[in-house]
GROMACS .gro file of C-alpha atoms in nm:
model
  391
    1UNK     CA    1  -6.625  -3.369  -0.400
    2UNK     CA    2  -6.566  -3.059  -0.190
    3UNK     CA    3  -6.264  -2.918  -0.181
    4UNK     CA    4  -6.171  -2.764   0.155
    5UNK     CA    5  -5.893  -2.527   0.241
    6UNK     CA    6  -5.660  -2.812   0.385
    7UNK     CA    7  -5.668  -2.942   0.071
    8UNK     CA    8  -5.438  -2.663  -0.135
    9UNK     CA    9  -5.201  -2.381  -0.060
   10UNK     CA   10  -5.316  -2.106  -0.229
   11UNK     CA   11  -5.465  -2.127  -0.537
   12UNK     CA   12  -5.598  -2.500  -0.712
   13UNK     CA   13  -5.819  -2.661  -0.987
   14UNK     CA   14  -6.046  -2.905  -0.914
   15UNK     CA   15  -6.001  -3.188  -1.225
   16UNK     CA   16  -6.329  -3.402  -1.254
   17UNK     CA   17  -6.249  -3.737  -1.371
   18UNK     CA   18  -6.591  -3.840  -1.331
   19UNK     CA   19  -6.671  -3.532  -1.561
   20UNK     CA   20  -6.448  -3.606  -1.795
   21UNK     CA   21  -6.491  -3.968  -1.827
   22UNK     CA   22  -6.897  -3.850  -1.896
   23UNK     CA   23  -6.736  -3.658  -2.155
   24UNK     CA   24  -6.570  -3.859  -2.413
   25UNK     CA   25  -6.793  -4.148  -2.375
   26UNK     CA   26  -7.102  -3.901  -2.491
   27UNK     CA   27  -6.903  -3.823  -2.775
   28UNK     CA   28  -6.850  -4.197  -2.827
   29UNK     CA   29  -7.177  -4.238  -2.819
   30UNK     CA   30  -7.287  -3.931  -3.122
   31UNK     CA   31  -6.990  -4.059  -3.333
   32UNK     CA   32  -7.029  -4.294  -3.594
   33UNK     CA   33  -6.892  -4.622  -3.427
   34UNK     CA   34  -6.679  -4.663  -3.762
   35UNK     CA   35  -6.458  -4.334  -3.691
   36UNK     CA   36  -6.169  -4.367  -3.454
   37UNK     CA   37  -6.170  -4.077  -3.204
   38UNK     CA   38  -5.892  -3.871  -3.166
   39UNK     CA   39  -5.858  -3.667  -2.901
   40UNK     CA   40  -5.703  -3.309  -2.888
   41UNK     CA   41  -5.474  -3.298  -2.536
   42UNK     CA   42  -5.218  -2.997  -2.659
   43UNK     CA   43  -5.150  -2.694  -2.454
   44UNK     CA   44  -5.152  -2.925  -2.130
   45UNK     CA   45  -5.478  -3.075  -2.195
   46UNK     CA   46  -5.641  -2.678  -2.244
   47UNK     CA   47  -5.471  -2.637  -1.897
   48UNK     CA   48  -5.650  -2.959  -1.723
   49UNK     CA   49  -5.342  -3.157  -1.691
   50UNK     CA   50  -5.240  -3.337  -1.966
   51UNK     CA   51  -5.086  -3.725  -1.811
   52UNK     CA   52  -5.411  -3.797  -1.595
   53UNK     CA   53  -5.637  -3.690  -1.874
   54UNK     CA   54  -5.497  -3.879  -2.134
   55UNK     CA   55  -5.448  -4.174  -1.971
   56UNK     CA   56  -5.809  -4.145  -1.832
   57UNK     CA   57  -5.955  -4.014  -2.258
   58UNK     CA   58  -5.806  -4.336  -2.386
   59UNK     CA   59  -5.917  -4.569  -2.113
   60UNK     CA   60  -6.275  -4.421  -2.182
   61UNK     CA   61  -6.340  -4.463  -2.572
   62UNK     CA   62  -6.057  -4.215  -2.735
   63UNK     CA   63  -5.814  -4.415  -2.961
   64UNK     CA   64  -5.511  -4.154  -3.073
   65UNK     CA   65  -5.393  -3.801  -2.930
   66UNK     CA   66  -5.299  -3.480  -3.066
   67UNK     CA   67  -5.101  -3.226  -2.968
   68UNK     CA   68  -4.911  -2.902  -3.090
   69UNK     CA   69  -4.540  -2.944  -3.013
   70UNK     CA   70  -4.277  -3.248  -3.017
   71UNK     CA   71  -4.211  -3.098  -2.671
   72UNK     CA   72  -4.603  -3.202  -2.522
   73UNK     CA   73  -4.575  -3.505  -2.736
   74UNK     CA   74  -4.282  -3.648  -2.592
   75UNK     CA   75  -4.413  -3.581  -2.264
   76UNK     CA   76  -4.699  -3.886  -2.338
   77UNK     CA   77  -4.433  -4.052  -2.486
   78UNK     CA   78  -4.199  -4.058  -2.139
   79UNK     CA   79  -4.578  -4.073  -1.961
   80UNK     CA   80  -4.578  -4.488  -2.095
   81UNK     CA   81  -4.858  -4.342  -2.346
   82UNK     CA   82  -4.807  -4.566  -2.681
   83UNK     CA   83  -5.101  -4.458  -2.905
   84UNK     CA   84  -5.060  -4.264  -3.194
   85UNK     CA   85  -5.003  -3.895  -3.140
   86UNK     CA   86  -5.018  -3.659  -3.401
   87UNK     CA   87  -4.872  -3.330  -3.385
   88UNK     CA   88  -5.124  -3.113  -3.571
   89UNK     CA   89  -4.903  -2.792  -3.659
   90UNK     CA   90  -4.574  -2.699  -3.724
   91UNK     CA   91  -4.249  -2.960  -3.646
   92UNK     CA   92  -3.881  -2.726  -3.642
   93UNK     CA   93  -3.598  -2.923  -3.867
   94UNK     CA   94  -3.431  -3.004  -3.528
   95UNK     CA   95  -3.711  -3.187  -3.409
   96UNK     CA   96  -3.743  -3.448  -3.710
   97UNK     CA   97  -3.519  -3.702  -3.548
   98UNK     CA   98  -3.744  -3.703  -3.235
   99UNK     CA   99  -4.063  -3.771  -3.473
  100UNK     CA  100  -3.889  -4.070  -3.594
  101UNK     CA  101  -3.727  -4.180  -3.206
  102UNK     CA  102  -4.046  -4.132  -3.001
  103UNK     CA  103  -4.279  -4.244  -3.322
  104UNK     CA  104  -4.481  -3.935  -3.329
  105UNK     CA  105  -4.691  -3.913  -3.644
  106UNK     CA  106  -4.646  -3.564  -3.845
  107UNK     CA  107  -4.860  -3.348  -4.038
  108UNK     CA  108  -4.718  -3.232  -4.370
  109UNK     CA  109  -4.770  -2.985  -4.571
  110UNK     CA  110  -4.512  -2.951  -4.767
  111UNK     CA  111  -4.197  -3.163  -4.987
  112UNK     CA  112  -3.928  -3.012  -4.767
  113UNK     CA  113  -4.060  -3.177  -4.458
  114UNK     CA  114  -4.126  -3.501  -4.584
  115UNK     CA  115  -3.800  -3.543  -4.759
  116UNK     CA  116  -3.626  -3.495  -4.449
  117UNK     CA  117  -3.858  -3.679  -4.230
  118UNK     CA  118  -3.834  -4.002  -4.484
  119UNK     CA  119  -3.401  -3.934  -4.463
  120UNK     CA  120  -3.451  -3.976  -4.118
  121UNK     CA  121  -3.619  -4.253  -4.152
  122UNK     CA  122  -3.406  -4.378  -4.348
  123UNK     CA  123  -3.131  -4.359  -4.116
  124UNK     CA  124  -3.304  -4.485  -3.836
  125UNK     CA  125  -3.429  -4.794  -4.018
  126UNK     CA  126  -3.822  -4.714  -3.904
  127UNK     CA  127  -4.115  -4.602  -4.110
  128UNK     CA  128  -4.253  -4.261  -4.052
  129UNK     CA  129  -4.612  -4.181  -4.024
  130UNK     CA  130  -4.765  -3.835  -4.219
  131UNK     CA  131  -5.055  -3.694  -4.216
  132UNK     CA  132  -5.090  -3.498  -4.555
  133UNK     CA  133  -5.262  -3.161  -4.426
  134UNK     CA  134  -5.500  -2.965  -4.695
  135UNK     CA  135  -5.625  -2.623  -4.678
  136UNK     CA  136  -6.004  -2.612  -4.737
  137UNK     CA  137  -6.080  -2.329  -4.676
  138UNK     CA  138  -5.876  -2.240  -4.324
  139UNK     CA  139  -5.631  -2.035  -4.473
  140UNK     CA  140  -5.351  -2.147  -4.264
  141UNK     CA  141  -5.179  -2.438  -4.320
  142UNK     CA  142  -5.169  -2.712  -4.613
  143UNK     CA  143  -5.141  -2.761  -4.962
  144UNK     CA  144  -5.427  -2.586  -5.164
  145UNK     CA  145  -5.711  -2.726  -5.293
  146UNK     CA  146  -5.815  -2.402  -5.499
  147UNK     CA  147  -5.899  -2.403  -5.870
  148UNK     CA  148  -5.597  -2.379  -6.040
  149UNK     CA  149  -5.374  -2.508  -5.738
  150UNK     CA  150  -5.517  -2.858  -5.624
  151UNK     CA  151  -5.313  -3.039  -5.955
  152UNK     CA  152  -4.992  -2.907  -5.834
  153UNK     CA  153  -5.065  -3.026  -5.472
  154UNK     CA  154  -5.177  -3.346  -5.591
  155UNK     CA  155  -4.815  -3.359  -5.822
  156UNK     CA  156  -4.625  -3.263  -5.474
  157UNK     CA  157  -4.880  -3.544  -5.260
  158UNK     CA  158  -4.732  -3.798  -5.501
  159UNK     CA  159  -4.407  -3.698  -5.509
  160UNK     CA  160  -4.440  -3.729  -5.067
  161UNK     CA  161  -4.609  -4.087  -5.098
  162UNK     CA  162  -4.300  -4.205  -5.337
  163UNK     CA  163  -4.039  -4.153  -5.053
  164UNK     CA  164  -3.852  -4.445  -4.848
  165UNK     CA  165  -3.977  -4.554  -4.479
  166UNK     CA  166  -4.246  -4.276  -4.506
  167UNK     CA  167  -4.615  -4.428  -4.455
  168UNK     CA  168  -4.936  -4.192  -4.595
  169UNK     CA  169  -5.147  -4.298  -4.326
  170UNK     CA  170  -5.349  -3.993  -4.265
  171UNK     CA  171  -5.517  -3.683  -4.494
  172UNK     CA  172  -5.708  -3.451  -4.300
  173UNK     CA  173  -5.823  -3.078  -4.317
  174UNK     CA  174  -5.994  -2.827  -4.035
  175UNK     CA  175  -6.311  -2.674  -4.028
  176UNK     CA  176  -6.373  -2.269  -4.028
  177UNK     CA  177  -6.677  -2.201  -3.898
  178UNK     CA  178  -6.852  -2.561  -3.842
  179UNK     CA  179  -6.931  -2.358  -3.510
  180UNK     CA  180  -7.155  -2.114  -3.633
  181UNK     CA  181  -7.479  -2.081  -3.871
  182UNK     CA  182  -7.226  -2.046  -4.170
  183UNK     CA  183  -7.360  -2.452  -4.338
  184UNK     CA  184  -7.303  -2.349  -4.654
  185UNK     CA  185  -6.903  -2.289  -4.610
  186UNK     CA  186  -6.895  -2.594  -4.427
  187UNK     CA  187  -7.027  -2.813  -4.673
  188UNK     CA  188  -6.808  -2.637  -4.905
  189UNK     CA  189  -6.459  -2.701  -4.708
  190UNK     CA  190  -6.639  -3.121  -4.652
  191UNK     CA  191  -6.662  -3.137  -5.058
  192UNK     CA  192  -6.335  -2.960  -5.115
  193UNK     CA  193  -6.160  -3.195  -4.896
  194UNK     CA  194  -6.320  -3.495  -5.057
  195UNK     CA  195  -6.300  -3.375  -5.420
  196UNK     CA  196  -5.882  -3.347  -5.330
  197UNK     CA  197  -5.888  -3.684  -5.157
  198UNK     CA  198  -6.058  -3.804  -5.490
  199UNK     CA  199  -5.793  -3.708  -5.711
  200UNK     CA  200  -5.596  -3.858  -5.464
  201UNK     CA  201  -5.678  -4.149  -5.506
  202UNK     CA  202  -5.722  -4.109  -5.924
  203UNK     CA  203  -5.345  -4.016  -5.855
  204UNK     CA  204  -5.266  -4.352  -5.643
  205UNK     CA  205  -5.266  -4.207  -5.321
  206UNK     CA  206  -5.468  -4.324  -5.055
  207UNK     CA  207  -5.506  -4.303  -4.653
  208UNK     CA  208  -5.583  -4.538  -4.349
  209UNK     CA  209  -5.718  -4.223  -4.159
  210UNK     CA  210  -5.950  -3.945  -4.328
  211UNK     CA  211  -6.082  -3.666  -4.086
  212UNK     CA  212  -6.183  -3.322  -4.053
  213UNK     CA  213  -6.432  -3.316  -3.770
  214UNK     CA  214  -6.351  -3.072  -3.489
  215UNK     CA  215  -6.592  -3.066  -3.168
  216UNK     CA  216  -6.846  -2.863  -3.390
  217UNK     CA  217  -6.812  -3.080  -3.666
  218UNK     CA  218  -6.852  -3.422  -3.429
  219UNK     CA  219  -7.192  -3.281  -3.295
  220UNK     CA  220  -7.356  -3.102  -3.610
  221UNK     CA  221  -7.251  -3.311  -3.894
  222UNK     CA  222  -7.293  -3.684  -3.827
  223UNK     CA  223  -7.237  -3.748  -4.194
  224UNK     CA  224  -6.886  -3.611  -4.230
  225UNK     CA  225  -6.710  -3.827  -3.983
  226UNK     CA  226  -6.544  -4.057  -4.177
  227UNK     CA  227  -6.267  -4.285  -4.052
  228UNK     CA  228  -6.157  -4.063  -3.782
  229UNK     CA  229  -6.288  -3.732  -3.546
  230UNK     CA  230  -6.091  -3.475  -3.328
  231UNK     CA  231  -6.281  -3.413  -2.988
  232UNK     CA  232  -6.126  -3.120  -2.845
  233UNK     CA  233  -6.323  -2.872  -2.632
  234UNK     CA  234  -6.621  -3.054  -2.579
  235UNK     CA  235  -6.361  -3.318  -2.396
  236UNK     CA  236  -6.356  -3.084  -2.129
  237UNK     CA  237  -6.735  -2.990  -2.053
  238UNK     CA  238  -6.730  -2.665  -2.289
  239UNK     CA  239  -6.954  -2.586  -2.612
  240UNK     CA  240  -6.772  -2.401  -2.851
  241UNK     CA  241  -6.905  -2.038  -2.868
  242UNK     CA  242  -7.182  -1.979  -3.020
  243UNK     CA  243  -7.227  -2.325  -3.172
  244UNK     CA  244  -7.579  -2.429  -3.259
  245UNK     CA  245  -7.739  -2.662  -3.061
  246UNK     CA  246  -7.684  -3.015  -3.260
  247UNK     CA  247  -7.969  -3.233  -3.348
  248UNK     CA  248  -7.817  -3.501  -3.118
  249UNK     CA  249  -7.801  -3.378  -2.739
  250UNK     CA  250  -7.490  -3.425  -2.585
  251UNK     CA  251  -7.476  -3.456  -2.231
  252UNK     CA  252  -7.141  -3.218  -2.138
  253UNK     CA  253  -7.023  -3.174  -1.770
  254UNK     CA  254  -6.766  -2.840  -1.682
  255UNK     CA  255  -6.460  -3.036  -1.577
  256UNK     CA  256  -6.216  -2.753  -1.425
  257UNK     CA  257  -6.338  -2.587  -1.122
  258UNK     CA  258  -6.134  -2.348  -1.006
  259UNK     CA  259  -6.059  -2.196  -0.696
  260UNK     CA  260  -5.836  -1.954  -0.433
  261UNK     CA  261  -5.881  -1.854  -0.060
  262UNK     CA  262  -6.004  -1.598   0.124
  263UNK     CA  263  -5.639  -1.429   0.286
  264UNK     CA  264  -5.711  -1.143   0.452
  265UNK     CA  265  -6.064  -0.926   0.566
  266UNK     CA  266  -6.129  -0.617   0.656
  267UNK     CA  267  -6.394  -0.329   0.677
  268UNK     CA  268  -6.273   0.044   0.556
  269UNK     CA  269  -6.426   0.344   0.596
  270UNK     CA  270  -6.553   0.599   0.339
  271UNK     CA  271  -6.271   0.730   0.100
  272UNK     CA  272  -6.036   0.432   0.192
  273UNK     CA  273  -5.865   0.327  -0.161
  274UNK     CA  274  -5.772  -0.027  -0.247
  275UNK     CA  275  -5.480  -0.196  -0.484
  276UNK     CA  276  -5.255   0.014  -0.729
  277UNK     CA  277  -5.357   0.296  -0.871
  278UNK     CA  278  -5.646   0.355  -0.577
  279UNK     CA  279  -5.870   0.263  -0.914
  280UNK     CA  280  -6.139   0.222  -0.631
  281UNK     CA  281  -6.199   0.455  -0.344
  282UNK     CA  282  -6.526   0.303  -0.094
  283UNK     CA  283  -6.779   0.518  -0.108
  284UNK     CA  284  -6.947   0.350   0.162
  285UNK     CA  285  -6.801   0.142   0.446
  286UNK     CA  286  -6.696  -0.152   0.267
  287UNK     CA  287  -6.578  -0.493   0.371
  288UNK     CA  288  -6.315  -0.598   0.178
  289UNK     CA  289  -6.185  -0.918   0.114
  290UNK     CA  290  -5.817  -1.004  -0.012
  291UNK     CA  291  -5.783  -1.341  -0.221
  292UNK     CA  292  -5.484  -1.513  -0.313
  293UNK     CA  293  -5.518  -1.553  -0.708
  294UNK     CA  294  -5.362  -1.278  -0.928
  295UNK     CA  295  -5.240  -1.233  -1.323
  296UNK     CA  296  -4.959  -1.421  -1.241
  297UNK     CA  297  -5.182  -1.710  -1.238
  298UNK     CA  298  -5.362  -1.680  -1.506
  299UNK     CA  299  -5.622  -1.451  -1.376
  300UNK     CA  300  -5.660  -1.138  -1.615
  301UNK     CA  301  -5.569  -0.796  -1.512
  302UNK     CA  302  -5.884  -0.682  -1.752
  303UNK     CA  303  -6.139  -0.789  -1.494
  304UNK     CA  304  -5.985  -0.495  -1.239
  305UNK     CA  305  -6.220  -0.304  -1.058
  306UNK     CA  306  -6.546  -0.458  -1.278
  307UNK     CA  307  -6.857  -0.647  -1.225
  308UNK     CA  308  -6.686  -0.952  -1.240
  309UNK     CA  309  -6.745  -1.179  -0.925
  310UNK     CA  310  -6.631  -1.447  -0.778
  311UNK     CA  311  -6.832  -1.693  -0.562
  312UNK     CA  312  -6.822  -1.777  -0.195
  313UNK     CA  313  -7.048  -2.013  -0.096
  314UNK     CA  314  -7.402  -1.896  -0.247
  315UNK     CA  315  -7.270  -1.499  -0.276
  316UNK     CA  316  -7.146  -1.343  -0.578
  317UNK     CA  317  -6.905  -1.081  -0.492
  318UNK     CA  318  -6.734  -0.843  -0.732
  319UNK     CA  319  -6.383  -0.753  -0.799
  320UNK     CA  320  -6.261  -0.445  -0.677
  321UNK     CA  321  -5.946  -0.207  -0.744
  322UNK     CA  322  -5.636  -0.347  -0.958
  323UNK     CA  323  -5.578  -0.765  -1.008
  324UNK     CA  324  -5.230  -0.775  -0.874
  325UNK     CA  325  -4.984  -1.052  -0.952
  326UNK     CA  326  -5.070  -1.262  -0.656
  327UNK     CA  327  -5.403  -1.104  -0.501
  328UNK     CA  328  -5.723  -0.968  -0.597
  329UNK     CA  329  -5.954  -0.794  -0.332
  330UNK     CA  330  -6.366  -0.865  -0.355
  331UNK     CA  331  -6.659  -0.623  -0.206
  332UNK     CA  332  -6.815  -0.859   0.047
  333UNK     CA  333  -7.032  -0.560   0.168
  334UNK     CA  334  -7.320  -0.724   0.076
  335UNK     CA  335  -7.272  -1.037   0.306
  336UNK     CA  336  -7.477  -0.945   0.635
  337UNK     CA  337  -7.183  -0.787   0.929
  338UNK     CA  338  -7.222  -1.117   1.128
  339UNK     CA  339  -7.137  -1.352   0.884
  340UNK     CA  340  -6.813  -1.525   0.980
  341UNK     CA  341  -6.594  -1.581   0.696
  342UNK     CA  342  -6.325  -1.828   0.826
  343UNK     CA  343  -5.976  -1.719   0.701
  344UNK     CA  344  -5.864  -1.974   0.402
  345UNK     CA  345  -6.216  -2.050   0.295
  346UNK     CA  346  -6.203  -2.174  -0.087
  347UNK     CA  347  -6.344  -1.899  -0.316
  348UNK     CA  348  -6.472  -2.004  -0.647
  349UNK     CA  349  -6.361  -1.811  -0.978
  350UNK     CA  350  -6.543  -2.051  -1.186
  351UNK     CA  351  -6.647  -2.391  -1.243
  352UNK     CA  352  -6.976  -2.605  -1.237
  353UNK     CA  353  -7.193  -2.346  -1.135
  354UNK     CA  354  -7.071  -2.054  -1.211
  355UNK     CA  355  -6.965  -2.126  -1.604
  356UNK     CA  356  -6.616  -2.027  -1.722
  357UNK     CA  357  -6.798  -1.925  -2.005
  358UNK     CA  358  -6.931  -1.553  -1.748
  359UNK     CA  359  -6.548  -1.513  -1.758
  360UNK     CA  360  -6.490  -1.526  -2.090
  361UNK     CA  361  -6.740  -1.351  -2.209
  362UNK     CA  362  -6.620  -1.080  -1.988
  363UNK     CA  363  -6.326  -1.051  -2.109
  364UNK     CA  364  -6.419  -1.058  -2.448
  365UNK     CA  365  -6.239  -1.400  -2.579
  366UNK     CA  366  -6.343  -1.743  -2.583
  367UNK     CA  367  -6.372  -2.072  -2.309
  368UNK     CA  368  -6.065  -2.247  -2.488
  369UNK     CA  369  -5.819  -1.943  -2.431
  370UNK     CA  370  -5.950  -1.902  -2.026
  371UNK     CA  371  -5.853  -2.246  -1.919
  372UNK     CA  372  -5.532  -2.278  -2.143
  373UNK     CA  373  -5.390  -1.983  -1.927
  374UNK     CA  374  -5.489  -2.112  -1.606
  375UNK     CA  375  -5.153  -2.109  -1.475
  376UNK     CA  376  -4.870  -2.391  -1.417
  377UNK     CA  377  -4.840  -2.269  -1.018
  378UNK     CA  378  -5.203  -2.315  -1.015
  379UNK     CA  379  -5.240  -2.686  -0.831
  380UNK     CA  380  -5.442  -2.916  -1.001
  381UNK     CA  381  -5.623  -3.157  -0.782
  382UNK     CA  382  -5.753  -3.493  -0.999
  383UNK     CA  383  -6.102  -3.627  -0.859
  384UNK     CA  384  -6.295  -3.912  -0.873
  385UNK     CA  385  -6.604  -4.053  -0.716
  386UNK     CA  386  -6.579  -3.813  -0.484
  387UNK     CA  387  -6.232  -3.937  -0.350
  388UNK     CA  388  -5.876  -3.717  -0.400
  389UNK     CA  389  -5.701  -3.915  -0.645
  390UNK     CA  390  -5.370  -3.729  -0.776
  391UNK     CA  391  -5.234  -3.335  -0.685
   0.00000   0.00000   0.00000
């Protein structure tokens, strides 16, 4: 739909349901029908807004959630969300007895955890759900699988699987670079993580859930899906960069678009300097434009006085002088003198057509880390079939 000025106070993103809803049923549709779909909604949904999206990912094809922190889990939880949600990372001792309360799965990767999770259990007279986490290959979190290190991880594993109320539902691992040309170590981390799961087994440990798929991994390797997937970027319209085009096509639509106003105009002669540090000084009579979006919403200081742009209506127009916490100024100089720009008209920084992957790339980082900092003052504004449906 188009989102007119009346619609937001100063600065808003535009939340495709329709986009998303595209989203997660392609990625139904390129994962093996035998592997539940998790689906990664942590950090606020990568900034999208994380009630409406869940609610909308599991009424579309996902079956369980993910997040990072009790905190975002709990959220769901309070949201009348009753999945499973797994919390991928790190749990703090003093969150344990809210794992067991809210029934929040856990990963684990070590004794210590699970020993107090299961006395919680205990205590509480419920069963706790783990899911034992392996390093493949990551480096970062889980019990080894190296030569040399996988037998005492298997020893510990057991140890885990032999405590009261605690259930060994899921095992799962991450990719490293299933995003890039790098097969080879992919494979590599795949046959680790089933070699471990093997011994496992041999051990008398098994799992309801097995997965390791990220949104790379779902695309380019159809044959390592096993009972379970994690969709997490390509939820939200967005490749991962630089991942190879997949065998499979996979029809993605951008679901943020995001926007501010036009505040202020203004044309300044020759020498006239704009924003702090008078970083830019015209060098030409220049028509400026002031826009109401700044660092303080998420909007990076690094794109100051640059070729970034930002788009009004079919013209690109670039950043000039210092991002300030609450305003940026554009060059609209190259918009003809007797175009009217109406005061308040929506300016886009990006979105459908212009990708948040130019911003990004600008800045030298990656899609995931431009729409997780899209910030919490920032409106979001939930659409669907064209209608306003939430914000």
């Amino acid at each position: 739909m188009e989102i007119t000025s009346e619609m937001f106070d100063r600065s808003c993103a535009e939340i495709n349901l329709d986009a998303l809803e595209n989203n997660i049923r392609e990625i139904r549709r390129v994962t093996n029908p035998n592997a539940d779909i998790m689906a990664v909604v942590k950090a606020d949904a990568y900034g999208h807004g994380v009630k409406m999206v869940a609610k909308t990912l599991l009424a579309n094809g996902a079956n369980h959630l993910c997040v990072a922190t009790m905190g975002e889990a709990i959220e769901l939880r309070e949201a009348g969300i009753n999945c499973k949600i797994l919390i991928l990372g790190f749990t703090s001792s003093t969150r344990i007895s809210d794992a067991v309360t809210y029934g929040i799965d856990l990963a684990v990767y070590d004794v210590e955890t699970a020993k107090l999770l299961s006395d919680e259990a205990v205590k509480q007279h419920k069963t706790a759900n783990v899911h034992i986490k392996l390093d493949t290959g990551m480096g970062r979190l889980g019990f080894s699988c190296k030569d040399g290190e996988a037998a005492l991880s298997v020893e510990e594993i057991v140890e885990i699987s032999k405590l009261p109320n605690i259930c060994m539902y899921g095992v799962f691992s991450h990719f490293a670079v299933a995003d890039d040309n790098d097969d080879d170590y992919t494979r590599l981390q795949f046959n680790t993580f089933m070699n471990q799961i093997d011994l496992l087994k041999e051990a008398g440990v098994t799992f309801v859930k097995r997965h390791i798929c990220n949104s790379a991994g779902i695309m380019r390797f159809p044959e390592f899906h096993l009972d379970m997937v994690r969709a997490g970027i390509i939820l939200y319209g967005l490749m991962p960069p630089g991942c190879p085009e997949p065998a499979t096509k996979i029809n993605l639509i951008p679901v943020m678009t995001w926007y501010a106003k036009v505040i202020h105009q203004k044309m300044v002669p020759v020498g006239t300097s704009v924003s702090y540090g008078r970083h830019f000084k015209a060098e030409e009579p220049t028509r400026v434009l002031t826009i109401s979006v700044g660092y303080a919403d998420g909007f990076s200081r690094r794109v100051s006085n640059g070729s970034y742009e930002l788009q009004l209506g079919k013209e690109r127009l670039p950043i000039i002088g210092n991002v300030c916490m609450d305003m940026c100024m554009v060059n609209a100089s190259s918009m003809p003198a007797d175009v009217v720009i109406p005061k308040e008209s929506p300016i886009i920084i990006f979105g459908l057509e212009k990708s948040v992957d130019e911003l990004a790339s600008y800045l030298g980082t990656i899609n995931y880390e431009i729409t997780c900092v899209v910030g919490k003052r920032v409106q979001r504004i939930f659409t669907r079939g064209g209608e306003r449906v939430w914000g």
